Every structure is written in structure tokens, then in C-alpha cells.
Amino acid sequence: MLLLGASAAAQEIKAPQISYPKVEWDAALAALGSNEALRRLPALSMVAAAPAPNLGLLARLNQATSRVLPTIAASPVPVLLPVNFDAYLADKPKKESIPEFAAPFGAPKFFLAGPGGYDAAFTVDMPNTATPAAARLVREVEIHISGMAMLYDVGERVGGEDKPPIGLQVDFPNIRRLYLESHMRYLFTRYGVLYNVSIECLEGRSNSKRLSCQDAHDLAVPFLKALTVAGGMPHAVPSPAGSPTAGRPTNVSDSFAYYATGQLISGTGARHHGGHPEYMVFSKIRFPLAEAPAQTYSQLFMNVGDCTEAVGDSQMMKRHGAPFQCPAAARVAAGGRSVYPWRDNFCETRGYSVGQCPSGIGHQGEDIVPVDCRMSISSLDADRCDRKEHAVVAVRDGTVLRSRGQEGLIIVVNQANEHVRFRYLHMNPKLIDEDGFLSGRTVREGEAIGKVGNYSGREAGTSYHLHFDMQVPTKDGWILVNPYMTLVLGYERLIGARGTELHDDIKEVRESPVTARPGLKETASVIPADADVPANKQKKPSPRAITRD
């Protein structure tokens, strides 16, 4: 039976506040009517009849572009893409014409439209005009664009740096150029809708393993200037979502307890700050590991014995704060192993920019480990516990966003009242490639998408665990948010019982809180290959690091 430490009534779990823009479709239709190539579009087929007379041209446009982007009419906002309509519409509807769709950028490698708007990803080669170092990059560069029909209110960010949008003010009078979470973002409003174009980059010069933000800017300018309306259709605003706690188990588990969100292990917060007390549940997910028991787990600050083998303070890293010991009184036997209460590790010390952490830097997500180990499948180690035999599953129905060789897998969900990206790290990219989890593949909730791994730049680059994080669209583009309470409720559904919330009395903040200001720069990359490496041990970004916003 679980013996509890300090406990208190849990705070109320909330759903995020979401706003919906008033789309200026008349202005978008006027822009379409001035395009000579679009006015030559063929008549609609019977199955694609216009929903209203004034939307006839828009419906014809959706029909024309749907051979490349089948879901485009599902976007409730005008879809802006760099389309060369003169070349595209002059061709016959054959596969050979697809490369002309968005010349010189090609067709998007990823496109998904739904109630939340649309997301597209283009892969481009560095142009000959790039700096010599950038031209030698071994990877292609990804450019992402999103039209946001839902904006999440997650409060003010910490950190980030606004930069002058050189060369864009004439075409985009209201554009913002923001560097945040290792992406240069270009945020502008058109037709009443916020659009976000982003490229992963790092400040400084390009070299063989990273793209400079100046070279990223040189790619972004022609991309932005080529944008034109490619489709979309007016839709009704979704009905309000139900309570995030609907269906939450009522019986209390005797083996699952969790410390309150934002309460890190003492002394582990970045810049001596604590975590972010976020009680929002952003999605009703299926827990990302196939089986229980499992626990959130600090890969840097727990003791070498995994805190499931022996009681003891951390030996992994020097830190400041009250000594941490696995609370023996709160441990219980589960599947032959011991479980300790969960701890939030979203804002633990790392060198990565996280706008939702009090210090402006942190971990970005939650590390999760299976507690009960499966036996090794090797006859030589048949009696050895083997964490890599534990399956990882899709938390929601969605679409994969991932290029071959990338070290992470993103599932994009775009449904009524929900526009979220879920990211998984440390699974072996070669195995993910072999299983065909690449951009455009749809997955179902609970579907196996891999196994717990230890890949971080290489095999055995970290310990066996799953790093899991979430992004939502905001006024600053796609922002990392704390998935801790979302995971707590997902785990409760998995085990069919409610956990008990515990509270520490330790005060983490030792210096004045950092407030959002333009001059606060990022201290390191947000490259996932090093997601669990201390800031002073971080490597240069991997050339195949996953691009994300």
C-alpha cells in the first residue's frame, strides 16, 4: 500500500483557453479574383460543387490543388503556399506536374489541414548563393508554415529575441521576426489569420553541422514573397470542448502518486528556479508507453541505481538543494520493481530555450521510463531485464511529421478544439525508418510506433527512456508546453485509477524571476540529439536533427 508524504488538495485541472480568428474571406476571394491564371480554372465536377455562389472560384481552386494536397478544403483559413499557378495549372493532372506546384520549392513533404488550420513542411537544398559553409551542409533544410485557426493562450513567454525583418516590411507590413526555441519565426497576419513560417537555425556562422540564422533568413525571404492563396474553405467554429477530466477514474490507486506540477527535485531547476505550475491538460491522450507500471524520471538527477534499486542521493550531477532520496516510505512493489512518486522534469537544468519555464531555459519535455522490465530476447541474456523491449504507442490519432534519418518522431493532431504536436525522442531512427514512420503516414491511438531506446546522436548515447513533449500554436508560433498533467491523466486512464498528488515544502526560486524581454537570448540549441545532456556537455547539433517549431 502506498504510504503518503506531505499532501494537499490538488489544484483544479483546466482546459486551455483557445481563441478563433474572424477570417476575412472576402479579402481572400478578392485576391483570388485578381489572379489571371486562376480565372481560367476549369468548371467544377458534380462532386465538387461550390457550397455558395460567391465561393465558386475558391471551390474550383480546391479541386485543382487537391491532387497534390487532398485535405486542403478542410482548412478553415486561407491556405498560403508558394504556388506557381501559371506553371501548375498549365500542366495536365499527372504526377509529373507536381514538382511545378510550388516551384522552386517543390511540393510540400508534409501537408495536413483540419479544424485547427493547416501545417506544411517543405524540404529545400541550400542555394548556390549561400555562404560556403552553408553550401556544404550535409542535410537539406526544412521550412515550415502554419495557418492558425486556433490560438492557445499559454501566458507570456520568457526569453526569445525579436529581430528586424529585413527585406520583408514592404510585402508584410505587420511581420515579426522572432528567434525562440532554436527557430527563426516569421509571424504575420493576413485575412485576419496568424501565419507562422519557421526554420531551425542557430545564431553565429553556418558550419558543416548547423545552419546559421542569417542563411535561414536568406531562404525565408523568397519563400515568404512567393506565398499566395492555394485553397481552404469557410467552416463553422467548433463547439466548446468538454472538461479535460471527463471520464477520469474515481477510485484511488494504492501505487500511483505524483508530486504537483512544477515541483522539481530540489536544486535541479535551471538557474535555481523551480518549474512551471501548469495545471492545463492539453489533450485527452493515451499514455505513450504501452504498459504500466511507468514513471516520469530525471535522467540527470536520479541516482545511478535508477532510484528503483536503492535509496540514495543523486550521483549523476552536482546540484544545489536539499539532498534527494528515493522516499522509501512511498515506494511500493510493482511487477517486481519499486515505484517512486512521479516528478515533473519539464524545467530541469538544460541549455535549451523553453519559453514556458521561469528561467527561460529547461528540458522541454518529460522523461519517462518503464518500471517493470521485460526479459531480454537474447538467449545469452535471457535472465536480464531489457527496457528496450517496451513498446511506445501513439497517444492520439494523427499524422506523422518526420523525414528519413531524423532522431525524433512527431505526431500532428488537427481536430475540433485540438491542434497539437506530440514529439517522441531516443527511439533508434534506423528502426523508425524501416517501419515506415515518415511524413504523411497516419497513425491510430494506441498503435505501436517503436520501442523505448537509448539513441542520442548514436546508439547508447543516453540511457533507455522516452522523452515526450508537446507543442501548441500561440501568438508566438508553435510553443513547447508542459505535458506533465496531460501525462498524469493519461496514465490514470491506463491503470484505471486516480493518482494521489503530493506537495513539497521546498521553495525553489533563489533569485528574481526572469521576465519576458526582447534582449534575453537563448543559451544553446534545442537539438533533440542532446535532449538529456547537461549544458556544459552538449555536442554540436546533429546534421539530421529533427526540424520543429
Coordinates of C-alpha atoms in Angstrom, one line a residue:
M1 CA 0.0 0.0 0.0
L2 CA 1.3 3.5 -0.8
L3 CA 2.2 5.5 2.3
L4 CA 1.9 9.2 1.5
G5 CA 4.2 12.1 2.5
A6 CA 3.0 15.7 2.6
S7 CA -0.2 16.0 0.6
A8 CA -2.7 18.7 -0.1
A9 CA -5.8 19.1 -2.2
A10 CA -4.9 19.1 -5.8
Q11 CA -5.5 22.3 -7.8
E12 CA -8.2 22.4 -10.4
I13 CA -7.2 20.9 -13.7
K14 CA -8.1 23.2 -16.6
A15 CA -8.6 23.0 -20.3
P16 CA -6.6 25.6 -22.3
Q17 CA -8.2 28.8 -23.5
I18 CA -8.5 28.8 -27.3
S19 CA -9.4 31.7 -29.5
Y20 CA -10.6 31.5 -33.1
P21 CA -9.9 34.3 -35.6
K22 CA -12.6 36.0 -37.7
V23 CA -11.4 35.1 -41.2
E24 CA -11.7 37.8 -43.8
W25 CA -12.7 35.6 -46.6
D26 CA -14.0 38.5 -48.8
A27 CA -10.4 39.8 -48.9
A28 CA -9.0 36.4 -49.8
L29 CA -11.6 35.9 -52.5
A30 CA -10.7 39.4 -53.9
A31 CA -7.1 38.3 -54.1
L32 CA -8.1 35.2 -56.0
G33 CA -10.2 37.1 -58.5
S34 CA -7.2 39.2 -59.5
N35 CA -5.1 36.2 -60.4
E36 CA -5.5 35.7 -64.2
A37 CA -4.3 32.1 -64.1
L38 CA -7.0 31.2 -61.5
R39 CA -9.8 32.7 -63.5
R40 CA -9.0 30.2 -66.2
L41 CA -9.7 27.2 -63.9
P42 CA -12.0 24.5 -65.4
A43 CA -15.6 24.1 -64.3
L44 CA -16.3 22.1 -61.2
S45 CA -17.1 18.5 -61.3
M46 CA -20.5 17.4 -59.8
V47 CA -18.9 16.1 -56.7
A48 CA -17.1 19.4 -56.0
A49 CA -19.9 21.8 -56.4
A50 CA -19.4 25.2 -54.7
P51 CA -21.2 25.5 -51.3
A52 CA -22.2 29.0 -52.2
P53 CA -22.1 31.1 -55.4
N54 CA -19.5 33.6 -54.1
L55 CA -17.2 30.7 -53.2
G56 CA -17.2 29.1 -56.6
L57 CA -13.7 30.2 -57.5
L58 CA -12.4 29.0 -54.2
A59 CA -14.1 25.6 -54.6
R60 CA -12.6 25.3 -58.1
L61 CA -9.2 26.2 -56.7
N62 CA -9.5 23.5 -54.0
Q63 CA -10.4 21.0 -56.7
A64 CA -7.3 22.0 -58.7
T65 CA -4.9 21.8 -55.8
S66 CA -6.4 18.7 -54.2
R67 CA -4.4 16.4 -56.5
V68 CA -1.3 17.5 -54.5
L69 CA -3.0 18.4 -51.2
P70 CA -6.0 16.1 -50.7
T71 CA -7.2 17.7 -47.4
I72 CA -6.8 21.3 -48.5
A73 CA -10.6 22.1 -48.4
A74 CA -10.7 21.1 -44.7
S75 CA -8.7 24.2 -43.8
P76 CA -11.0 26.9 -42.2
V77 CA -8.4 29.6 -43.1
P78 CA -6.9 30.6 -46.4
V79 CA -4.1 28.2 -47.2
L80 CA -1.0 30.3 -48.1
L81 CA 1.7 28.4 -50.0
P82 CA 4.4 29.3 -52.5
V83 CA 2.5 28.1 -55.6
N84 CA 3.4 28.9 -59.2
F85 CA -0.1 28.7 -60.6
D86 CA 0.9 29.6 -64.2
A87 CA 3.1 26.5 -64.4
Y88 CA 0.9 24.2 -62.3
L89 CA -2.4 24.9 -64.0
A90 CA -0.9 24.8 -67.5
D91 CA 0.0 21.1 -66.9
K92 CA -2.2 18.1 -67.2
P93 CA -3.2 16.5 -63.9
K94 CA -0.3 14.0 -63.9
K95 CA 2.3 13.1 -61.3
E96 CA 5.0 14.8 -63.4
S97 CA 3.4 18.2 -62.8
I98 CA 3.6 18.0 -59.0
P99 CA 7.2 19.4 -58.8
E100 CA 5.9 22.6 -60.5
F101 CA 3.3 23.1 -57.8
A102 CA 5.4 25.3 -55.7
A103 CA 8.5 26.0 -57.8
P104 CA 11.3 26.5 -56.9
F105 CA 10.4 24.9 -53.6
G106 CA 8.6 21.8 -54.9
A107 CA 5.5 20.2 -53.4
P108 CA 5.4 20.1 -49.6
K109 CA 6.7 16.9 -48.0
F110 CA 4.0 17.2 -45.3
F111 CA 0.6 18.8 -45.5
L112 CA -2.3 18.5 -43.1
A113 CA -5.4 20.6 -42.9
G114 CA -8.3 20.5 -40.4
P115 CA -10.3 22.5 -37.9
G116 CA -7.1 23.9 -36.4
G117 CA -5.9 25.3 -39.7
Y118 CA -3.1 23.8 -41.7
D119 CA 0.6 22.8 -41.5
A120 CA 3.0 22.2 -44.3
A121 CA 6.7 21.4 -44.5
F122 CA 9.0 22.0 -47.4
T123 CA 12.5 20.5 -47.9
V124 CA 14.9 22.6 -49.8
D125 CA 18.6 22.4 -50.8
M126 CA 20.9 25.3 -49.8
P127 CA 21.2 27.7 -52.8
N128 CA 24.4 28.4 -54.6
T129 CA 24.3 31.9 -53.1
A130 CA 24.6 30.6 -49.6
T131 CA 27.8 31.0 -47.6
P132 CA 30.4 28.4 -48.4
A133 CA 29.8 26.7 -45.0
A134 CA 26.1 26.5 -45.5
A135 CA 26.5 25.2 -49.0
R136 CA 28.5 22.3 -47.6
L137 CA 25.7 21.3 -45.2
V138 CA 25.0 17.6 -45.4
R139 CA 21.4 18.0 -44.7
E140 CA 18.5 19.6 -46.5
V141 CA 16.7 22.5 -44.8
E142 CA 13.1 22.3 -43.8
I143 CA 10.8 25.3 -44.0
H144 CA 7.5 25.0 -42.0
I145 CA 4.4 27.1 -42.5
S146 CA 1.2 27.1 -40.4
G147 CA -2.1 28.9 -40.8
M148 CA -3.6 29.0 -37.4
A149 CA -7.3 28.7 -36.9
M150 CA -6.9 28.1 -33.2
L151 CA -4.6 30.0 -30.9
Y152 CA -3.8 28.7 -27.4
D153 CA -3.4 31.2 -24.6
V154 CA -0.4 29.9 -22.6
G155 CA 0.5 33.2 -21.0
E156 CA 3.6 35.3 -21.7
R157 CA 6.8 33.6 -22.7
V158 CA 10.2 34.0 -21.1
G159 CA 13.0 34.8 -23.4
G160 CA 13.1 34.9 -27.2
E161 CA 14.5 37.7 -29.3
D162 CA 12.8 39.9 -31.8
K163 CA 14.9 40.8 -34.8
P164 CA 14.3 43.2 -37.7
P165 CA 12.5 41.5 -40.6
I166 CA 15.0 42.8 -43.2
G167 CA 13.6 42.8 -46.8
L168 CA 10.1 42.0 -45.8
Q169 CA 8.4 45.1 -44.4
V170 CA 7.0 46.2 -47.7
D171 CA 5.2 43.0 -48.5
F172 CA 4.4 42.2 -44.9
P173 CA 3.8 45.5 -43.0
N174 CA 2.9 43.8 -39.7
I175 CA 5.5 41.0 -39.8
R176 CA 7.5 39.9 -36.7
R177 CA 10.8 38.1 -36.9
L178 CA 11.3 36.2 -33.6
Y179 CA 14.1 33.8 -32.6
L180 CA 12.7 31.4 -30.0
E181 CA 13.3 27.7 -29.1
S182 CA 16.0 27.5 -31.8
H183 CA 13.7 28.6 -34.6
M184 CA 13.6 31.8 -36.5
R185 CA 9.9 32.5 -36.8
Y186 CA 8.2 34.9 -39.2
L187 CA 4.8 35.8 -37.8
F188 CA 2.3 37.9 -39.8
T189 CA -1.4 38.4 -40.0
R190 CA -3.2 38.2 -43.4
Y191 CA -7.0 37.9 -44.0
G192 CA -7.4 38.1 -40.2
V193 CA -5.4 34.9 -39.6
L194 CA -2.0 34.5 -38.0
Y195 CA 0.6 32.6 -40.1
N196 CA 3.9 31.3 -38.9
V197 CA 6.9 30.4 -41.2
S198 CA 9.8 28.9 -39.3
I199 CA 13.3 27.5 -39.9
E200 CA 15.5 25.8 -37.4
C201 CA 18.8 27.6 -37.0
L202 CA 21.4 28.8 -34.5
E203 CA 23.0 32.2 -34.0
G204 CA 26.5 32.5 -35.4
R205 CA 28.1 31.2 -38.6
S206 CA 27.0 28.2 -40.6
N207 CA 29.2 25.2 -40.5
S208 CA 29.0 21.6 -41.6
K209 CA 26.6 20.7 -38.9
R210 CA 24.4 23.7 -38.3
L211 CA 22.6 26.4 -40.3
S212 CA 23.1 30.0 -39.3
C213 CA 20.0 32.2 -38.8
Q214 CA 21.4 34.5 -41.5
D215 CA 21.4 31.7 -44.0
A216 CA 17.9 30.7 -42.8
H217 CA 16.7 34.3 -43.3
D218 CA 18.1 34.2 -46.9
L219 CA 15.9 31.1 -47.5
A220 CA 12.8 32.5 -45.7
V221 CA 12.6 35.8 -47.7
P222 CA 11.9 34.3 -51.2
F223 CA 9.6 31.7 -49.6
L224 CA 7.5 34.4 -47.9
K225 CA 7.3 36.5 -51.0
A226 CA 6.1 33.6 -53.1
L227 CA 3.1 32.9 -50.8
T228 CA -0.3 33.0 -52.4
V229 CA -3.8 31.6 -51.6
A230 CA -3.9 27.9 -52.6
G231 CA -7.2 26.9 -51.1
G232 CA -9.2 26.5 -48.0
M233 CA -13.0 26.9 -47.3
P234 CA -15.1 28.7 -44.6
H235 CA -16.1 26.3 -41.8
A236 CA -18.1 26.8 -38.6
V237 CA -16.2 27.4 -35.4
P238 CA -16.1 24.1 -33.4
S239 CA -18.3 23.8 -30.3
P240 CA -16.5 24.2 -27.0
A241 CA -14.6 21.2 -25.8
G242 CA -15.7 19.2 -22.8
S243 CA -14.0 19.0 -19.4
P244 CA -10.4 17.6 -19.6
T245 CA -11.2 15.5 -16.5
A246 CA -14.3 13.8 -18.1
G247 CA -14.0 10.1 -17.6
R248 CA -11.2 10.4 -15.0
P249 CA -11.2 7.4 -12.7
T250 CA -12.8 8.0 -9.3
N251 CA -11.2 5.1 -7.4
V252 CA -7.8 6.0 -5.9
S253 CA -4.7 3.9 -6.8
D254 CA -2.6 2.4 -4.0
S255 CA 0.5 2.5 -6.1
F256 CA 0.5 5.8 -8.1
A257 CA 1.3 9.2 -6.6
Y258 CA 2.8 12.3 -8.2
Y259 CA 4.3 15.5 -6.9
A260 CA 2.5 18.6 -8.1
T261 CA 3.3 20.0 -11.4
G262 CA 6.3 22.4 -11.3
Q263 CA 7.7 20.8 -8.2
L264 CA 11.1 19.6 -9.4
I265 CA 13.6 17.7 -7.4
S266 CA 15.2 20.2 -5.1
G267 CA 18.1 22.1 -6.7
T268 CA 17.5 20.8 -10.2
G269 CA 15.8 23.8 -11.8
A270 CA 17.6 25.8 -14.4
R271 CA 19.2 29.0 -13.0
H272 CA 18.0 28.0 -9.5
H273 CA 14.4 28.4 -10.5
G274 CA 11.6 25.9 -9.9
G275 CA 9.2 24.6 -12.5
H276 CA 6.1 26.0 -14.2
P277 CA 3.0 25.1 -12.2
E278 CA 0.9 24.3 -15.2
Y279 CA -2.4 22.6 -14.4
M280 CA -3.6 22.6 -18.0
V281 CA -4.4 19.4 -19.7
F282 CA -3.9 20.0 -23.4
S283 CA -5.2 16.7 -24.8
K284 CA -7.0 13.5 -23.7
I285 CA -4.2 11.2 -24.6
R286 CA -3.5 7.5 -24.4
F287 CA -0.3 7.1 -22.3
P288 CA 2.8 6.8 -24.6
L289 CA 4.1 3.6 -23.2
A290 CA 2.1 0.5 -24.0
E291 CA 2.1 -0.9 -20.5
A292 CA 2.2 0.1 -16.8
P293 CA 4.0 0.5 -14.4
A294 CA 5.9 3.5 -15.7
Q295 CA 7.1 6.7 -14.2
T296 CA 8.4 10.1 -15.1
Y297 CA 12.1 10.1 -14.3
S298 CA 15.0 12.5 -14.2
Q299 CA 17.9 11.2 -16.4
L300 CA 20.4 13.6 -14.8
F301 CA 19.4 13.9 -11.2
M302 CA 18.4 10.5 -10.0
N303 CA 21.0 8.2 -8.5
V304 CA 22.9 5.6 -10.5
G305 CA 20.7 2.9 -9.2
D306 CA 17.7 4.3 -11.1
C307 CA 16.1 5.2 -7.7
T308 CA 14.3 1.9 -8.0
E309 CA 17.1 -0.3 -6.8
A310 CA 18.4 1.5 -3.7
V311 CA 17.7 4.6 -1.6
G312 CA 20.3 7.3 -2.2
D313 CA 21.2 10.8 -3.3
S314 CA 21.9 11.7 -6.9
Q315 CA 25.4 10.8 -8.2
M316 CA 24.8 11.9 -11.7
M317 CA 25.4 15.7 -11.4
K318 CA 26.4 18.3 -8.8
R319 CA 23.4 20.3 -7.9
H320 CA 22.3 22.7 -5.1
G321 CA 19.4 22.0 -2.9
A322 CA 18.1 19.6 -0.2
P323 CA 19.5 16.1 -0.7
F324 CA 17.2 13.9 -2.7
Q325 CA 16.5 10.4 -1.6
C326 CA 14.1 7.9 -3.0
P327 CA 11.3 8.0 -0.4
A328 CA 11.3 4.5 0.9
A329 CA 8.0 5.0 2.7
A330 CA 6.4 5.9 -0.6
R331 CA 7.8 3.1 -2.7
V332 CA 5.7 0.1 -3.5
A333 CA 6.3 -3.2 -5.2
A334 CA 5.1 -3.3 -8.8
G335 CA 5.9 -6.1 -11.1
G336 CA 9.0 -7.0 -9.1
R337 CA 10.3 -3.4 -9.2
S338 CA 9.8 -0.4 -6.9
V339 CA 7.9 2.7 -7.9
Y340 CA 8.5 6.2 -6.5
P341 CA 6.1 9.1 -6.9
W342 CA 6.4 10.9 -10.2
R343 CA 8.3 14.2 -10.5
D344 CA 7.9 16.9 -13.1
N345 CA 11.2 17.4 -15.1
F346 CA 10.0 19.9 -17.8
C347 CA 12.1 22.8 -16.4
E348 CA 15.1 20.9 -15.2
T349 CA 18.5 22.3 -15.9
R350 CA 19.4 22.0 -19.5
G351 CA 20.7 24.6 -22.0
Y352 CA 17.6 24.6 -24.2
S353 CA 15.3 27.6 -24.6
V354 CA 11.8 26.9 -23.2
G355 CA 9.6 29.9 -23.1
Q356 CA 7.2 28.3 -20.6
C357 CA 9.9 27.9 -17.9
P358 CA 10.6 30.6 -15.3
S359 CA 14.2 30.8 -16.2
G360 CA 13.6 30.7 -20.0
I361 CA 15.6 27.5 -20.4
G362 CA 14.9 23.9 -19.4
H363 CA 14.4 20.3 -20.6
Q364 CA 11.4 20.9 -23.0
G365 CA 9.5 17.7 -22.1
E366 CA 9.2 14.8 -19.7
D367 CA 11.4 11.8 -19.5
I368 CA 9.5 8.5 -18.9
V369 CA 10.8 5.0 -18.1
P370 CA 9.1 1.6 -17.9
V371 CA 9.4 0.3 -14.3
D372 CA 8.7 -3.3 -14.8
C373 CA 11.4 -4.7 -17.2
R374 CA 10.7 -7.3 -19.9
M375 CA 13.3 -10.1 -20.1
S376 CA 15.9 -9.9 -22.9
I377 CA 15.0 -11.8 -26.1
S378 CA 18.7 -12.8 -26.4
S379 CA 19.4 -16.4 -25.3
L380 CA 22.7 -15.1 -23.8
D381 CA 20.9 -12.6 -21.6
A382 CA 17.6 -14.5 -21.1
D383 CA 17.5 -13.6 -17.4
R384 CA 18.4 -9.9 -17.8
C385 CA 16.0 -7.1 -17.6
D386 CA 15.8 -5.3 -21.0
R387 CA 14.0 -1.9 -21.2
K388 CA 14.3 -1.7 -25.0
E389 CA 11.6 -4.4 -25.3
H390 CA 9.0 -2.0 -24.1
A391 CA 6.6 -0.7 -26.8
V392 CA 5.9 3.0 -27.5
V393 CA 2.5 3.9 -28.8
A394 CA 0.7 6.8 -30.5
V395 CA -1.1 8.9 -27.9
R396 CA -3.8 10.2 -30.4
D397 CA -5.0 9.6 -33.9
G398 CA -2.8 11.8 -36.0
T399 CA -0.3 12.2 -38.9
V400 CA 3.4 11.7 -38.7
L401 CA 5.8 14.6 -39.4
R402 CA 9.3 13.2 -39.9
S403 CA 12.0 13.0 -42.6
R404 CA 14.1 9.9 -43.0
G405 CA 17.0 9.7 -40.6
Q406 CA 15.6 12.2 -38.1
E407 CA 16.1 11.4 -34.5
G408 CA 12.6 12.2 -33.4
L409 CA 9.0 11.4 -34.4
I410 CA 6.2 14.0 -34.3
I411 CA 2.5 13.1 -34.4
V412 CA 0.4 16.1 -35.5
V413 CA -3.2 16.2 -34.3
N414 CA -5.6 18.6 -36.1
Q415 CA -9.1 18.1 -34.8
A416 CA -12.0 20.1 -33.4
N417 CA -10.7 22.0 -30.3
E418 CA -7.3 20.5 -30.7
H419 CA -4.2 21.4 -32.7
V420 CA -1.2 19.8 -31.0
R421 CA 2.2 18.3 -31.9
F422 CA 3.5 15.3 -29.8
R423 CA 7.2 14.5 -30.1
Y424 CA 9.0 11.3 -29.2
L425 CA 12.8 11.1 -28.8
H426 CA 15.5 8.4 -28.3
M427 CA 14.0 5.7 -30.4
N428 CA 16.5 4.4 -33.0
P429 CA 16.0 6.4 -36.2
K430 CA 17.1 3.4 -38.4
L431 CA 14.3 1.2 -36.9
I432 CA 11.8 4.0 -37.3
D433 CA 12.8 4.4 -41.0
E434 CA 12.4 0.6 -41.5
D435 CA 8.9 0.7 -40.0
G436 CA 7.9 3.5 -42.5
F437 CA 7.1 6.2 -40.0
L438 CA 7.7 9.1 -42.3
S439 CA 5.8 12.3 -43.1
G440 CA 2.2 11.8 -44.2
R441 CA 1.7 8.4 -42.5
T442 CA -1.4 8.3 -40.4
V443 CA -1.4 6.5 -37.0
R444 CA -4.2 5.4 -34.7
E445 CA -4.3 5.9 -31.0
G446 CA -2.6 3.0 -29.2
E447 CA -0.7 1.9 -32.4
A448 CA 2.8 0.7 -31.7
I449 CA 5.3 3.2 -33.3
G450 CA 8.6 1.8 -31.8
K451 CA 10.3 0.8 -28.7
V452 CA 12.0 2.6 -25.8
G453 CA 15.5 3.4 -26.9
N454 CA 18.8 5.0 -25.9
Y455 CA 19.6 6.8 -29.1
S456 CA 21.0 10.3 -28.8
G457 CA 23.3 11.1 -31.8
R458 CA 24.3 7.4 -31.7
E459 CA 23.3 4.1 -30.2
A460 CA 23.8 4.2 -26.4
G461 CA 24.1 8.0 -26.5
T462 CA 21.8 8.1 -23.4
S463 CA 20.0 5.8 -21.0
Y464 CA 16.9 3.8 -22.1
H465 CA 14.0 6.1 -21.7
L466 CA 11.4 8.0 -23.7
H467 CA 11.5 11.8 -24.0
F468 CA 8.0 13.1 -24.6
D469 CA 7.0 16.7 -25.3
M470 CA 4.1 18.8 -26.8
Q471 CA 3.7 22.0 -28.8
V472 CA 0.6 24.1 -29.4
P473 CA 0.1 27.1 -31.7
T474 CA 0.2 30.5 -29.9
K475 CA 0.6 34.2 -30.8
D476 CA 4.4 33.4 -30.9
G477 CA 4.0 30.4 -33.2
W478 CA 4.4 26.8 -32.0
I479 CA 5.4 26.8 -28.3
L480 CA 6.6 23.9 -26.1
V481 CA 4.2 23.4 -23.2
N482 CA 4.5 21.2 -20.1
P483 CA 2.9 17.8 -20.8
Y484 CA 3.1 16.7 -17.1
M485 CA -0.6 16.8 -16.1
T486 CA -1.6 15.6 -19.6
L487 CA 0.6 12.5 -18.9
V488 CA -0.8 12.1 -15.4
L489 CA -4.4 11.8 -16.6
G490 CA -3.3 9.6 -19.5
Y491 CA -1.6 7.2 -17.0
E492 CA -4.6 7.2 -14.8
R493 CA -6.7 6.0 -17.7
L494 CA -4.1 3.4 -18.5
I495 CA -4.2 1.9 -14.9
G496 CA -7.9 2.6 -14.3
A497 CA -7.3 4.5 -11.1
R498 CA -6.6 8.0 -9.9
G499 CA -3.2 9.1 -8.5
T500 CA -2.6 11.0 -5.3
E501 CA -1.0 14.4 -5.6
L502 CA 1.9 15.1 -3.2
H503 CA 3.4 18.5 -2.3
D504 CA 6.9 19.6 -1.3
D505 CA 7.6 22.4 1.1
I506 CA 10.9 23.3 -0.6
K507 CA 11.0 26.7 -2.2
E508 CA 13.0 26.5 -5.4
V509 CA 13.3 30.1 -6.6
R510 CA 16.5 31.7 -5.3
E511 CA 16.7 34.8 -7.5
S512 CA 14.3 37.2 -9.0
P513 CA 12.1 35.6 -11.7
V514 CA 13.2 36.2 -15.3
T515 CA 10.6 38.2 -17.2
A516 CA 10.0 38.2 -21.0
R517 CA 12.1 40.8 -22.7
P518 CA 13.5 41.1 -26.2
G519 CA 17.1 41.1 -25.2
L520 CA 17.1 37.7 -23.5
K521 CA 19.0 35.4 -25.8
E522 CA 19.0 31.6 -26.0
T523 CA 22.0 29.9 -24.5
A524 CA 22.1 26.7 -26.5
S525 CA 20.5 24.7 -29.2
V526 CA 17.2 22.8 -28.8
I527 CA 18.5 19.9 -30.9
P528 CA 16.9 16.7 -29.7
A529 CA 20.1 14.6 -30.1
D530 CA 21.3 16.1 -26.8
A531 CA 18.0 16.5 -25.1
D532 CA 19.2 14.9 -21.8
V533 CA 22.8 16.2 -21.8
P534 CA 23.9 18.9 -19.4
A535 CA 24.5 22.3 -21.0
N536 CA 28.3 22.1 -20.3
K537 CA 28.5 18.7 -22.1
Q538 CA 26.4 19.4 -25.1
K539 CA 27.6 18.5 -28.5
K540 CA 27.2 20.4 -31.7
P541 CA 23.8 19.8 -33.4
S542 CA 23.4 16.7 -35.4
P543 CA 23.1 17.2 -39.2
R544 CA 19.9 15.1 -39.1
A545 CA 18.3 16.7 -36.1
I546 CA 14.6 16.9 -36.5
T547 CA 13.2 20.3 -37.5
R548 CA 10.5 21.6 -35.3
D549 CA 8.9 24.9 -34.3

